[in-house]
PDB file of C-alpha atoms in Angstrom:
ATOM      1  CA  MET A   6     129.369  72.236  45.850  1.00  0.00           C
ATOM      2  CA  ASN A   7     129.682  75.909  44.915  1.00  0.00           C
ATOM      3  CA  TYR A   8     129.133  78.548  47.552  1.00  0.00           C
ATOM      4  CA  THR A   9     129.688  82.244  48.309  1.00  0.00           C
ATOM      5  CA  LEU A  10     131.657  83.501  51.298  1.00  0.00           C
ATOM      6  CA  GLY A  11     130.798  86.963  52.617  1.00  0.00           C
ATOM      7  CA  LEU A  12     133.153  88.797  54.961  1.00  0.00           C
ATOM      8  CA  ASP A  13     132.560  91.820  57.158  1.00  0.00           C
ATOM      9  CA  MET A  14     135.864  93.177  58.432  1.00  0.00           C
ATOM     10  CA  GLY A  15     135.514  95.654  61.277  1.00  0.00           C
ATOM     11  CA  VAL A  16     138.017  97.346  63.558  1.00  0.00           C
ATOM     12  CA  ALA A  17     137.714  94.777  66.348  1.00  0.00           C
ATOM     13  CA  SER A  18     135.759  91.944  64.716  1.00  0.00           C
ATOM     14  CA  LEU A  19     135.465  89.731  61.666  1.00  0.00           C
ATOM     15  CA  GLY A  20     132.071  88.480  60.547  1.00  0.00           C
ATOM     16  CA  TRP A  21     131.451  85.856  57.910  1.00  0.00           C
ATOM     17  CA  ALA A  22     128.581  84.057  56.215  1.00  0.00           C
ATOM     18  CA  VAL A  23     128.376  81.246  53.681  1.00  0.00           C
ATOM     19  CA  ILE A  24     125.490  80.734  51.263  1.00  0.00           C
ATOM     20  CA  SER A  25     125.075  78.160  48.528  1.00  0.00           C
ATOM     21  CA  GLU A  26     124.778  79.031  44.855  1.00  0.00           C
ATOM     22  CA  ASP A  27     120.993  78.653  45.050  1.00  0.00           C
ATOM     23  CA  LYS A  28     120.858  81.245  47.883  1.00  0.00           C
ATOM     24  CA  GLN A  29     120.377  78.807  50.766  1.00  0.00           C
ATOM     25  CA  PHE A  30     121.999  79.702  54.081  1.00  0.00           C
ATOM     26  CA  ILE A  31     124.835  77.363  55.125  1.00  0.00           C
ATOM     27  CA  ASP A  32     126.617  78.926  58.101  1.00  0.00           C
ATOM     28  CA  SER A  33     127.773  82.216  59.641  1.00  0.00           C
ATOM     29  CA  GLY A  34     129.799  83.479  62.553  1.00  0.00           C
ATOM     30  CA  VAL A  35     131.770  86.285  64.086  1.00  0.00           C
ATOM     31  CA  ARG A  36     135.178  86.597  65.729  1.00  0.00           C
ATOM     32  CA  ILE A  37     135.606  89.474  68.189  1.00  0.00           C
ATOM     33  CA  PHE A  38     139.194  90.420  68.974  1.00  0.00           C
ATOM     34  CA  PRO A  39     140.452  91.614  72.369  1.00  0.00           C
ATOM     35  CA  MET A  40     140.506  95.379  72.832  1.00  0.00           C
ATOM     36  CA  GLY A  41     144.303  95.792  73.046  1.00  0.00           C
ATOM     37  CA  MET A  42     143.961  98.086  76.026  1.00  0.00           C
ATOM     38  CA  GLU A  43     144.361  97.523  79.753  1.00  0.00           C
ATOM     39  CA  LYS A  44     142.029  99.152  82.246  1.00  0.00           C
ATOM     40  CA  GLU A  45     144.161 101.200  84.625  1.00  0.00           C
ATOM     41  CA  SER A  46     141.441 102.837  86.693  1.00  0.00           C
ATOM     42  CA  SER A  47     137.663 103.068  86.590  1.00  0.00           C
ATOM     43  CA  SER A  48     137.591 105.030  83.312  1.00  0.00           C
ATOM     44  CA  LYS A  49     141.172 105.076  81.999  1.00  0.00           C
ATOM     45  CA  TYR A  50     142.486 102.611  79.418  1.00  0.00           C
ATOM     46  CA  LEU A  51     146.131 102.311  78.342  1.00  0.00           C
ATOM     47  CA  PRO A  52     147.598 100.436  75.336  1.00  0.00           C
ATOM     48  CA  HIS A  53     149.376  97.160  76.186  1.00  0.00           C
ATOM     49  CA  ASN A  54     152.685  98.366  74.781  1.00  0.00           C
ATOM     50  CA  GLN A  55     152.749 101.838  76.351  1.00  0.00           C
ATOM     51  CA  LYS A  56     155.189 100.918  79.151  1.00  0.00           C
ATOM     52  CA  ARG A  57     157.489  99.148  76.699  1.00  0.00           C
ATOM     53  CA  ARG A  58     157.438 102.135  74.333  1.00  0.00           C
ATOM     54  CA  GLN A  59     158.225 104.581  77.156  1.00  0.00           C
ATOM     55  CA  ARG A  60     161.195 102.508  78.304  1.00  0.00           C
ATOM     56  CA  ARG A  61     162.496 102.141  74.734  1.00  0.00           C
ATOM     57  CA  THR A  62     162.212 105.911  74.234  1.00  0.00           C
ATOM     58  CA  ALA A  63     164.152 106.537  77.444  1.00  0.00           C
ATOM     59  CA  ARG A  64     166.915 104.136  76.340  1.00  0.00           C
ATOM     60  CA  ARG A  65     167.179 105.883  72.976  1.00  0.00           C
ATOM     61  CA  ARG A  66     167.305 109.284  74.646  1.00  0.00           C
ATOM     62  CA  VAL A  67     170.172 108.134  76.917  1.00  0.00           C
ATOM     63  CA  MET A  68     172.091 106.642  73.961  1.00  0.00           C
ATOM     64  CA  ARG A  69     171.698 109.815  71.888  1.00  0.00           C
ATOM     65  CA  LYS A  70     172.859 111.988  74.765  1.00  0.00           C
ATOM     66  CA  ALA A  71     175.895 109.725  75.330  1.00  0.00           C
ATOM     67  CA  LYS A  72     176.840 110.068  71.638  1.00  0.00           C
ATOM     68  CA  ARG A  73     176.998 113.863  71.860  1.00  0.00           C
TER      69      ARG A  73
END
């Protein structure tokens, strides 16, 4: 059985559809990915890794200062 797979790659989703060679619909679907942000307050969103990045930056700053 020969078929065609169509993909629609978005920023936060992946859509797909499969049709046969004679243009008959077989199946389709979509996968929506989590936002990657945490809601801090009613309207403020922060990236998941922001706290980790801030702590890593502070460690690097301390190490660089100690080297001087």
